[in-house]
Coordinates of C-alpha atoms in Angstrom, one line a residue:
Chain C
M1 CA 30.9 12.6 -39.4
K2 CA 30.5 12.1 -43.1
G3 CA 33.4 13.6 -45.1
W4 CA 35.7 14.2 -42.2
Y5 CA 38.8 12.8 -43.9
P6 CA 39.4 15.4 -46.6
V7 CA 39.0 18.1 -44.0
F8 CA 41.4 16.3 -41.7
C9 CA 44.0 16.1 -44.5
K10 CA 43.6 19.7 -45.5
E11 CA 43.8 20.9 -41.9
T12 CA 46.9 18.8 -41.2
A13 CA 48.5 20.1 -44.3
N14 CA 47.7 23.7 -43.2
F15 CA 49.5 23.1 -39.9
F16 CA 52.5 21.6 -41.5
V17 CA 52.7 23.7 -44.7
S18 CA 52.7 26.9 -42.7
P19 CA 55.2 27.5 -40.0
I20 CA 52.5 27.3 -37.2
A21 CA 53.1 23.7 -36.2
Y22 CA 56.9 23.9 -36.4
A23 CA 57.0 27.1 -34.4
V24 CA 54.7 25.8 -31.7
I25 CA 56.4 22.4 -31.5
A26 CA 59.8 24.1 -31.3
V27 CA 58.8 26.4 -28.5
F28 CA 57.3 23.5 -26.6
L29 CA 60.4 21.4 -27.0
L30 CA 62.7 24.2 -26.1
I31 CA 60.9 25.1 -22.8
S32 CA 60.2 21.5 -21.8
G33 CA 63.8 20.6 -22.6
F34 CA 65.0 23.4 -20.3
F35 CA 62.9 22.1 -17.5
F36 CA 64.1 18.6 -18.1
W37 CA 67.7 19.8 -17.9
A38 CA 67.1 21.8 -14.8
N39 CA 65.4 18.9 -13.0
M40 CA 68.1 16.5 -14.0
S41 CA 70.8 18.9 -12.8
W42 CA 69.0 19.4 -9.5
L43 CA 68.7 15.6 -9.1
S44 CA 72.4 15.1 -9.6
L45 CA 73.3 17.9 -7.2
V46 CA 71.0 16.5 -4.5
S47 CA 72.4 13.0 -5.1
L48 CA 76.0 14.3 -4.7
Q49 CA 75.2 16.0 -1.5
A50 CA 73.3 13.0 -0.2
A51 CA 76.2 10.7 -0.8
S52 CA 77.4 11.3 2.8
N53 CA 73.9 10.8 4.2
P54 CA 72.7 7.2 3.4
A55 CA 69.3 7.7 5.2
F56 CA 68.5 10.6 3.0
A57 CA 69.9 9.0 -0.2
G58 CA 67.3 6.2 0.1
R59 CA 64.5 8.7 -0.4
I60 CA 66.0 10.2 -3.6
N61 CA 64.6 8.7 -6.8
I62 CA 64.3 10.0 -10.4
T63 CA 60.5 9.5 -10.4
D64 CA 59.9 12.0 -7.7
F65 CA 62.7 14.4 -8.6
V66 CA 62.4 14.5 -12.3
V67 CA 59.4 12.7 -13.8
R68 CA 56.6 14.4 -11.7
P69 CA 57.9 17.9 -11.9
L70 CA 58.7 17.5 -15.6
I71 CA 55.2 16.4 -16.4
Q72 CA 53.7 19.1 -14.3
N73 CA 55.8 21.7 -16.1
M74 CA 54.9 20.3 -19.5
S75 CA 51.2 20.4 -18.8
I76 CA 51.6 24.1 -17.9
I77 CA 53.4 24.8 -21.2
L78 CA 50.7 22.9 -23.0
L79 CA 48.2 25.2 -21.4
F80 CA 50.0 28.1 -23.0
V81 CA 50.6 26.6 -26.5
I82 CA 47.3 24.9 -27.2
P83 CA 45.4 28.2 -27.7
L84 CA 48.0 29.0 -30.4
L85 CA 47.1 25.9 -32.2
S86 CA 43.3 26.1 -31.8
M87 CA 42.9 29.8 -32.5
R88 CA 42.9 29.5 -36.3
L89 CA 40.7 26.5 -36.6
F90 CA 37.5 28.4 -37.4
S91 CA 38.5 32.0 -37.1
E92 CA 40.6 31.9 -40.2
E93 CA 38.0 30.4 -42.4
K94 CA 35.3 32.8 -41.1
R95 CA 37.5 35.8 -41.8
S96 CA 38.4 34.6 -45.3
G97 CA 34.9 33.4 -46.0
S98 CA 36.1 30.0 -47.2
I99 CA 33.8 28.4 -44.5
E100 CA 30.9 29.3 -46.8
L101 CA 32.3 27.0 -49.5
L102 CA 33.3 24.3 -47.0
L103 CA 29.8 24.2 -45.6
T104 CA 28.2 23.8 -49.0
Y105 CA 30.3 20.7 -49.9
P106 CA 28.7 17.4 -49.1
I107 CA 30.2 17.2 -45.7
T108 CA 28.2 17.2 -42.5
D109 CA 28.9 19.9 -39.9
S110 CA 30.2 17.2 -37.5
G111 CA 32.5 16.0 -40.3
V112 CA 34.0 19.4 -40.6
L113 CA 34.4 19.5 -36.8
A114 CA 36.0 16.1 -36.5
G115 CA 38.4 16.8 -39.3
K116 CA 39.6 20.0 -37.8
F117 CA 39.8 18.7 -34.3
L118 CA 41.7 15.5 -35.2
A119 CA 44.1 17.5 -37.3
A120 CA 44.9 19.8 -34.4
M121 CA 45.3 16.7 -32.1
V122 CA 47.9 15.3 -34.6
V123 CA 50.0 18.4 -33.8
V124 CA 49.6 17.8 -30.1
V125 CA 50.6 14.1 -30.5
V126 CA 53.6 15.0 -32.6
M127 CA 54.6 17.6 -30.0
L128 CA 54.3 15.1 -27.1
A129 CA 56.1 12.4 -29.1
G130 CA 59.0 14.9 -29.5
T131 CA 59.4 14.9 -25.7
L132 CA 59.7 11.1 -25.5
S133 CA 63.5 11.6 -25.7
Y134 CA 63.4 12.7 -22.0
P135 CA 62.0 9.4 -20.7
I136 CA 64.3 7.5 -23.0
L137 CA 67.3 9.4 -21.4
M138 CA 65.9 8.8 -18.0
F139 CA 65.7 5.0 -18.6
A140 CA 69.2 5.0 -19.9
L141 CA 70.6 6.8 -16.8
S142 CA 68.3 5.5 -14.1
D143 CA 65.2 3.5 -13.4
P144 CA 62.1 5.7 -13.4
D145 CA 58.6 4.2 -12.9
P146 CA 57.3 3.4 -16.4
G147 CA 53.7 3.3 -15.2
Q148 CA 53.9 6.8 -13.8
I149 CA 55.4 8.1 -17.0
L150 CA 52.7 6.4 -19.0
T151 CA 49.8 7.8 -16.9
G152 CA 51.5 11.2 -16.9
Y153 CA 51.5 11.3 -20.7
L154 CA 48.0 10.0 -20.9
G155 CA 46.9 12.9 -18.6
M156 CA 48.7 15.4 -20.8
L157 CA 47.1 14.0 -23.9
L158 CA 43.6 14.1 -22.3
M159 CA 44.2 17.7 -21.0
G160 CA 45.4 18.7 -24.4
M161 CA 42.3 17.3 -26.0
S162 CA 40.0 19.1 -23.6
F163 CA 41.7 22.5 -24.1
M164 CA 41.9 22.0 -27.9
A165 CA 38.1 21.4 -27.9
L166 CA 37.7 24.5 -25.8
G167 CA 39.9 26.5 -28.0
M168 CA 38.1 25.3 -31.1
F169 CA 34.8 26.4 -29.6
I170 CA 36.1 29.8 -28.9
S171 CA 37.6 30.0 -32.4
S172 CA 34.2 29.2 -33.8
L173 CA 32.8 32.3 -32.1
T174 CA 35.1 34.9 -33.5
E175 CA 36.7 35.9 -36.8
N176 CA 39.7 37.2 -34.9
Q177 CA 42.5 34.8 -34.2
I178 CA 44.1 36.9 -31.4
V179 CA 40.8 37.2 -29.6
A180 CA 40.3 33.5 -30.0
A181 CA 43.7 32.7 -28.5
A182 CA 43.4 35.2 -25.7
V183 CA 39.9 34.1 -24.6
S184 CA 40.7 30.3 -24.9
F185 CA 43.8 30.9 -22.8
A186 CA 42.0 32.8 -20.1
I187 CA 39.2 30.2 -19.8
A188 CA 41.6 27.3 -19.8
L189 CA 43.7 29.0 -17.1
L190 CA 40.5 29.6 -15.0
F191 CA 39.6 25.9 -15.3
W192 CA 43.2 25.1 -14.3
V193 CA 43.3 27.0 -11.0
M194 CA 39.7 27.2 -10.1
S195 CA 40.2 25.0 -7.0
W196 CA 42.3 27.7 -5.2
T197 CA 39.0 29.3 -4.2
S198 CA 37.3 26.1 -3.1
T199 CA 38.2 26.6 0.6
L200 CA 36.4 29.9 0.5
A201 CA 33.3 28.5 -1.1
G202 CA 32.0 26.2 1.6
D203 CA 31.6 22.4 1.5
T204 CA 29.2 21.7 -1.3
L205 CA 30.2 24.4 -3.7
G206 CA 33.8 23.9 -2.9
S207 CA 33.7 20.3 -3.9
V208 CA 31.9 21.1 -7.1
I209 CA 34.6 23.6 -7.9
R210 CA 37.3 21.1 -7.1
Q211 CA 35.6 18.6 -9.4
L212 CA 35.6 21.1 -12.3
T213 CA 39.3 22.0 -11.8
V214 CA 41.6 20.5 -14.4
L215 CA 44.6 20.5 -12.1
E216 CA 42.8 18.3 -9.5
H217 CA 42.1 15.7 -12.2
L218 CA 45.5 16.0 -13.8
D219 CA 47.2 15.5 -10.4
S220 CA 46.1 11.9 -10.0
F221 CA 47.5 11.0 -13.4
N222 CA 50.7 12.5 -12.4
K223 CA 50.7 10.4 -9.2
G224 CA 50.3 7.3 -11.4
V225 CA 46.7 6.8 -10.6
L226 CA 44.2 6.0 -13.3
S227 CA 40.7 6.6 -12.2
L228 CA 37.5 6.5 -14.2
S229 CA 36.3 9.8 -12.8
D230 CA 39.4 11.7 -14.0
I231 CA 39.3 10.1 -17.4
S232 CA 35.6 10.8 -17.8
F233 CA 36.1 14.4 -16.7
F234 CA 38.3 15.1 -19.6
V235 CA 36.2 13.1 -22.1
L236 CA 33.1 14.9 -21.0
F237 CA 34.8 18.3 -21.0
T238 CA 35.9 17.6 -24.6
A239 CA 32.5 16.3 -25.7
F240 CA 30.7 19.3 -24.2
C241 CA 33.0 21.8 -26.0
L242 CA 32.6 19.9 -29.3
F243 CA 28.8 20.0 -28.8
L244 CA 28.9 23.7 -28.3
T245 CA 31.0 24.2 -31.4
L246 CA 28.5 22.2 -33.4
R247 CA 25.7 24.4 -32.2
T248 CA 27.8 27.5 -33.0
L249 CA 28.2 26.3 -36.6
E250 CA 24.5 25.8 -36.8
T251 CA 23.7 29.3 -35.6
Y252 CA 26.4 30.6 -38.0
R253 CA 24.4 29.0 -40.8
W254 CA 21.2 30.6 -39.6
R255 CA 22.9 34.0 -39.5
G256 CA 24.8 33.4 -42.7
Chain I
M1 CA 15.5 22.2 -62.1
I2 CA 15.1 24.7 -59.3
E3 CA 11.7 25.6 -57.8
V4 CA 11.5 28.3 -55.2
E5 CA 8.2 29.1 -53.5
G6 CA 7.5 31.9 -51.0
L7 CA 11.1 32.0 -49.8
T8 CA 11.6 34.4 -46.9
K9 CA 14.7 35.0 -44.9
Y10 CA 15.0 37.3 -41.9
Y11 CA 18.2 38.5 -40.3
G12 CA 16.9 39.5 -36.9
N13 CA 14.0 41.9 -37.9
F14 CA 15.4 42.7 -41.3
P15 CA 13.8 40.8 -44.2
A16 CA 16.7 40.1 -46.6
V17 CA 14.4 38.1 -48.9
R18 CA 10.7 38.1 -48.8
D19 CA 8.2 35.9 -50.5
V20 CA 10.4 35.1 -53.5
T21 CA 9.0 32.6 -56.0
F22 CA 10.6 31.5 -59.2
R23 CA 11.4 28.5 -61.3
V24 CA 14.4 27.6 -63.4
E25 CA 14.0 24.8 -65.9
S26 CA 17.0 22.5 -66.6
G27 CA 19.3 23.9 -69.2
E28 CA 18.4 27.5 -68.6
I29 CA 20.8 30.3 -67.6
V30 CA 19.1 32.7 -65.4
G31 CA 20.5 36.0 -64.4
F32 CA 19.8 37.4 -60.9
L33 CA 19.9 41.1 -61.2
G34 CA 19.6 43.6 -58.4
P35 CA 21.4 46.5 -56.6
N36 CA 23.7 45.6 -53.8
G37 CA 21.8 44.4 -50.8
A38 CA 18.8 43.2 -52.8
G39 CA 18.9 39.7 -51.5
K40 CA 20.7 37.9 -54.4
T41 CA 23.4 36.4 -52.2
T42 CA 20.9 35.4 -49.5
T43 CA 18.8 33.6 -52.1
M44 CA 21.8 31.8 -53.4
R45 CA 23.0 30.8 -50.0
I46 CA 19.6 29.2 -49.3
L47 CA 19.8 27.3 -52.6
T48 CA 23.3 26.0 -51.9
C49 CA 22.2 24.8 -48.5
F50 CA 24.6 27.1 -46.7
S51 CA 21.9 28.9 -44.8
P52 CA 18.3 27.8 -44.1
A53 CA 15.4 30.0 -45.0
T54 CA 13.0 31.4 -42.4
S55 CA 10.0 30.2 -44.3
G56 CA 9.1 29.0 -47.8
T57 CA 10.4 26.1 -49.7
A58 CA 13.2 25.6 -52.2
R59 CA 13.5 22.4 -54.2
I60 CA 16.5 21.5 -56.4
L61 CA 16.0 18.6 -58.8
G62 CA 12.9 17.8 -56.7
M63 CA 14.8 17.6 -53.4
D64 CA 14.0 20.0 -50.6
V65 CA 17.0 22.1 -49.4
R66 CA 15.9 21.6 -45.8
H67 CA 15.6 17.8 -45.8
E68 CA 18.0 16.5 -48.4
S69 CA 20.8 19.0 -47.9
L70 CA 23.7 16.6 -48.3
K71 CA 22.3 15.1 -51.5
I72 CA 21.7 18.5 -53.0
R73 CA 25.2 19.7 -52.1
E74 CA 26.6 16.9 -54.3
K75 CA 24.6 18.2 -57.2
V76 CA 25.3 21.9 -56.8
G77 CA 28.5 23.7 -57.8
Y78 CA 28.8 27.0 -56.0
L79 CA 31.0 30.0 -56.6
P80 CA 30.6 32.5 -53.7
E81 CA 31.2 36.2 -54.1
N82 CA 34.8 37.2 -53.6
V83 CA 35.9 33.6 -54.3
P84 CA 37.1 32.5 -50.9
L85 CA 39.8 29.9 -51.7
Y86 CA 42.5 28.6 -49.4
D87 CA 45.4 31.0 -50.1
W88 CA 48.1 28.8 -48.8
M89 CA 47.3 25.8 -51.0
R90 CA 48.6 25.0 -54.4
V91 CA 46.0 25.0 -57.1
G92 CA 46.3 21.3 -57.9
K93 CA 46.2 20.4 -54.2
Y94 CA 43.2 22.6 -53.7
L95 CA 41.3 21.0 -56.5
D96 CA 42.3 17.6 -55.1
F97 CA 40.8 18.6 -51.7
V98 CA 37.6 19.8 -53.4
A99 CA 37.4 16.5 -55.3
R100 CA 37.8 14.6 -52.1
A101 CA 35.3 16.8 -50.3
K102 CA 32.8 16.2 -53.1
R103 CA 33.4 12.5 -52.8
I104 CA 34.8 11.8 -56.2
P105 CA 36.0 8.2 -56.1
S106 CA 39.8 8.0 -55.9
D107 CA 40.2 6.2 -59.3
K108 CA 38.3 9.0 -61.1
R109 CA 39.8 11.9 -59.1
K110 CA 42.7 12.6 -61.3
T111 CA 40.9 12.6 -64.6
E112 CA 38.1 14.7 -63.1
I113 CA 40.6 17.3 -61.9
D114 CA 42.3 17.4 -65.3
R115 CA 39.0 17.8 -67.1
V116 CA 37.9 20.6 -64.8
A117 CA 41.3 22.3 -65.0
K118 CA 41.2 22.3 -68.7
S119 CA 37.6 23.5 -69.1
A120 CA 38.2 26.4 -66.6
G121 CA 41.6 27.1 -68.2
V122 CA 43.7 26.6 -65.1
D123 CA 45.8 23.7 -66.3
Q124 CA 48.8 26.0 -66.7
V125 CA 48.8 27.1 -63.0
M126 CA 48.2 23.8 -61.2
G127 CA 51.6 24.1 -59.4
R128 CA 51.1 27.8 -58.3
I129 CA 50.1 28.8 -54.8
V130 CA 46.6 30.3 -54.8
R131 CA 47.8 33.4 -53.0
S132 CA 50.0 34.3 -56.0
L133 CA 47.3 34.1 -58.6
S134 CA 46.0 37.1 -60.5
K135 CA 42.3 37.9 -59.9
G136 CA 41.3 36.4 -63.2
Y137 CA 43.0 33.1 -62.5
R138 CA 41.6 33.1 -59.0
Q139 CA 38.1 33.4 -60.5
R140 CA 38.9 30.5 -62.8
V141 CA 40.1 28.3 -59.9
G142 CA 36.8 29.2 -58.2
L143 CA 34.9 28.2 -61.3
A144 CA 37.0 25.0 -61.5
Q145 CA 36.1 24.0 -58.0
A146 CA 32.4 24.6 -58.7
L147 CA 32.7 22.4 -61.8
I148 CA 34.2 19.4 -60.0
G149 CA 31.9 16.5 -59.9
D150 CA 30.1 17.7 -63.0
P151 CA 27.2 19.2 -61.0
P152 CA 23.9 19.6 -63.0
I153 CA 23.3 22.9 -61.1
L154 CA 25.7 25.8 -61.0
I155 CA 25.2 28.8 -58.8
L156 CA 27.6 31.6 -59.4
D157 CA 27.6 34.8 -57.3
E158 CA 28.9 37.7 -59.3
P159 CA 31.4 35.6 -61.3
T160 CA 32.8 38.6 -63.2
I161 CA 33.1 41.2 -60.5
G162 CA 36.4 42.9 -60.2
L163 CA 37.8 41.6 -63.5
D164 CA 39.1 43.6 -66.4
P165 CA 37.1 43.7 -69.6
K166 CA 39.1 41.0 -71.3
Q167 CA 38.8 38.7 -68.3
I168 CA 35.1 39.4 -68.1
R169 CA 34.7 38.2 -71.7
E170 CA 36.7 35.1 -71.1
I171 CA 34.8 34.1 -67.9
R172 CA 31.5 34.9 -69.7
D173 CA 32.5 32.6 -72.6
L174 CA 33.5 29.9 -70.2
I175 CA 30.1 30.1 -68.5
K176 CA 28.3 30.0 -71.8
G177 CA 30.5 27.1 -72.9
F178 CA 29.8 24.8 -70.1
S179 CA 26.2 25.7 -69.5
R180 CA 24.7 23.8 -72.4
D181 CA 23.5 20.9 -70.4
R182 CA 23.4 22.6 -67.0
T183 CA 21.1 24.8 -65.1
V184 CA 22.9 28.0 -64.2
I185 CA 21.9 30.8 -61.9
L186 CA 24.3 33.8 -61.9
S187 CA 24.0 37.0 -60.1
T188 CA 25.4 40.2 -61.4
H189 CA 24.8 43.9 -61.5
I190 CA 26.6 44.3 -64.9
L191 CA 23.6 44.6 -67.2
P192 CA 25.1 43.8 -70.6
E193 CA 26.3 40.6 -69.1
V194 CA 22.7 39.5 -68.5
S195 CA 21.5 40.2 -72.1
Q196 CA 24.6 38.4 -73.5
V197 CA 24.7 35.3 -71.3
C198 CA 21.3 34.7 -69.8
S199 CA 18.2 33.3 -71.3
R200 CA 16.0 34.7 -68.6
V201 CA 16.4 37.5 -66.0
V202 CA 15.0 37.8 -62.5
I203 CA 15.2 41.3 -61.2
I204 CA 15.2 41.5 -57.5
N205 CA 15.1 44.6 -55.3
K206 CA 14.8 44.9 -51.5
G207 CA 14.3 41.2 -51.1
S208 CA 11.4 40.9 -53.6
I209 CA 11.2 39.9 -57.2
V210 CA 10.1 43.0 -59.3
A211 CA 10.4 41.5 -62.8
E212 CA 11.1 38.1 -64.4
D213 CA 11.3 37.6 -68.2
T214 CA 13.7 37.2 -71.1
P215 CA 16.0 40.2 -71.6
D216 CA 14.3 40.9 -75.0
N217 CA 10.8 40.9 -73.5
L218 CA 11.9 43.1 -70.7
I219 CA 13.2 45.7 -73.1
G220 CA 10.3 45.3 -75.5
G221 CA 7.7 45.4 -72.9
H222 CA 9.1 48.4 -71.2
G223 CA 6.7 51.3 -71.9
G224 CA 6.2 50.1 -75.4
A225 CA 7.0 53.5 -76.9
R226 CA 9.8 54.1 -79.3
K227 CA 12.1 57.1 -79.4
A228 CA 14.2 58.7 -82.0
R229 CA 16.6 61.5 -81.9
V230 CA 16.4 64.1 -84.7
T231 CA 18.9 66.9 -85.4
V232 CA 18.0 69.4 -88.0
K233 CA 19.4 72.8 -89.2
A234 CA 16.3 74.8 -88.3
P235 CA 15.0 77.1 -85.6
E236 CA 13.7 75.3 -82.5
S237 CA 10.1 76.5 -82.4
D238 CA 9.5 75.8 -86.1
L239 CA 11.0 72.3 -85.8
L240 CA 8.9 71.4 -82.8
Q241 CA 5.8 72.6 -84.5
L242 CA 6.5 70.6 -87.7
L243 CA 7.4 67.4 -86.0
S244 CA 4.4 67.4 -83.7
S245 CA 2.2 67.5 -86.7
V246 CA 3.6 64.3 -88.2
R247 CA 1.2 61.3 -87.9
G248 CA 2.2 58.8 -85.3
V249 CA 4.2 61.1 -83.1
S250 CA 3.0 61.3 -79.5
S251 CA 5.4 63.9 -78.2
V252 CA 8.4 66.0 -79.1
E253 CA 10.9 67.1 -76.6
S254 CA 13.5 69.7 -77.3
Q255 CA 17.1 69.0 -76.4
G256 CA 18.1 72.6 -77.0
A257 CA 20.3 73.9 -79.8
T258 CA 23.5 71.8 -80.2
N259 CA 25.2 74.7 -81.9
S260 CA 24.2 78.0 -83.5
T261 CA 22.3 76.5 -86.3
E262 CA 21.3 73.0 -85.3
T263 CA 18.5 71.8 -83.1
S264 CA 18.1 68.4 -81.5
V265 CA 14.8 66.9 -80.4
I266 CA 13.7 63.6 -79.0
V267 CA 10.6 62.3 -80.8
E268 CA 8.5 59.8 -79.0
T269 CA 6.1 57.7 -81.1
L270 CA 3.1 55.6 -80.5
P271 CA 3.9 51.9 -79.9
E272 CA 4.6 49.6 -82.8
T273 CA 5.0 52.4 -85.3
D274 CA 8.0 53.5 -87.2
V275 CA 7.7 57.2 -88.2
R276 CA 11.3 57.7 -89.3
P277 CA 10.4 57.9 -93.1
E278 CA 7.7 60.5 -92.4
L279 CA 10.0 62.5 -90.2
A280 CA 12.7 62.6 -92.8
R281 CA 10.2 63.5 -95.6
A282 CA 8.7 66.3 -93.5
V283 CA 12.1 67.8 -92.8
I284 CA 13.3 67.6 -96.4
E285 CA 10.1 69.0 -97.8
K286 CA 10.6 72.0 -95.6
G287 CA 13.9 72.5 -97.2
W288 CA 15.9 72.0 -94.0
D289 CA 19.1 69.9 -93.7
L290 CA 18.6 66.7 -91.8
M291 CA 21.8 66.1 -89.8
E292 CA 20.8 63.1 -87.7
L293 CA 18.0 60.7 -87.4
R294 CA 18.7 57.9 -84.9
P295 CA 16.4 55.4 -83.2
L296 CA 17.0 55.3 -79.4
Q297 CA 17.0 51.8 -77.9
V298 CA 15.6 51.2 -74.5
S299 CA 18.4 49.4 -72.8
L300 CA 18.1 46.8 -70.0
E301 CA 19.7 49.5 -67.9
D302 CA 16.7 51.7 -68.3
V303 CA 14.4 48.9 -67.4
F304 CA 16.4 48.0 -64.4
I305 CA 16.7 51.6 -63.1
D306 CA 13.0 52.2 -63.7
L307 CA 12.0 49.0 -61.9
V308 CA 14.3 49.6 -59.0
T309 CA 13.3 53.2 -58.5
E310 CA 9.6 52.5 -58.9
E311 CA 10.0 49.9 -56.1
S312 CA 11.8 52.3 -53.8
Q313 CA 9.0 54.8 -54.2
A314 CA 6.4 52.2 -53.6
F315 CA 8.3 51.1 -50.5
G316 CA 8.9 54.6 -49.4
A317 CA 8.3 53.8 -45.7
N318 CA 10.6 50.8 -45.8
A319 CA 13.4 52.6 -47.6
A320 CA 14.1 54.4 -44.4
E321 CA 15.2 51.2 -42.8
A322 CA 18.8 50.4 -42.5
P323 CA 20.1 48.8 -45.7
A324 CA 21.2 45.2 -45.6
E325 CA 24.9 44.6 -45.4
V326 CA 24.6 41.1 -46.8
A327 CA 23.9 41.4 -50.5

């Protein structure tokens, strides 16, 4: 990890000096804002109709009608935008050749890795922080379940971390940013929906596939459940991708 | 001090460098000379701890590149070919990043950056974005980043490639200027550069060292014969006959008539003899007009071309292999 901090500063500066971070954050906020507005409007329409039906009105609450769908939608948008953030992490430096200089400074490979990964995560955190206005509005207008919002955000952060690590690994394999983004997105999407095939795969294999599926683990966060197995899934997923990236850097040196 | 012993590097089945052994004492400027794809860059990448060797050892200041990579990297300034800088950064910010990466303590960082910027001549462009710099300034910024931290070893891969003659001279002077107390290895295929800047030359071809000496010794030791060009107003056959009879002349080769009356010949003499006075006397005594009598110097270029072509003949079988893309 030696020497990660200068790399972190440089990478963060790269995201925020260029329009990448702003464009991606703006896109994310625009789409998530649209979903928030749509969900809120739907809630108000349903509430209005339910005014004449007290039995039904009792089952209407902001947590089920807005918080959960909103967080689900935001995770899907994250799935789309994270490859856009991760694609340049190594591809850009490989193409320009600057990685050669970077790897001859007194910084360990893991330091380079940590600096880049954390800088990309700063963008994710800023992006998620930008959406905090939705819960604030919800608290002002109604009484959503704070616990469920908290676990929902934690789930998105962990998912973002996993996909960022995946994207960084793919980026370390290619000099082409578009290829990096496309491949990371495809793999992330496969991990997202893998469980759809679990019923076809039989008992054992099916449960293995379900355990590897991001959506399954994310769902419990969205239900307000914090379980060790879900957290460790994301942590292990991230660690495994970081490990692969480190090995890729090493082979890059050998081939250099 | 740099010691390299039996260094070999394979890319797949292709040997980019094989069994290279050389030594560079501290304070020396050594020129790495070779055609493209000879293994110069590969050797440099091993020395800068970017890429590990397949076999053999390389020690810098007594430390092995394999085992003390991080410590060596603090002591080595490196300028890769094509100067890969971060195009989006401002020069000052870039140098600041390099100073942080090279672990210059924060209280000394500013003075170090100022010192380096001044000695590389980039203090005027500190606020410019790297992308907007001219090629010459880019090269200087590359040199500046290599100089940060005052490394005792400098490794420069083709530092003057792609520059105009004035810029080449400037960069060359810079390198000479800050190399007094440093060990410098620079690679190039510009030959005059080597004789001007370097105290020693290592000629490398197809991954192996083919010669290693001072530029003067390389030129002096090459063949040993001296040549002179003689132009005389005289018929060709008579002139050839006359000059062959002069003592000390080993061969005379006609260059043909330069115009209707003049004939040029190249006279090759035995080593360590100067026959120019005898040649002149012989011509004058004959009553001919001596138009030109000029010693021909063997240039480093001749030495280089000879060594490199000898090699490719010797390695005839290998020459059929695909050439390395990595220089």
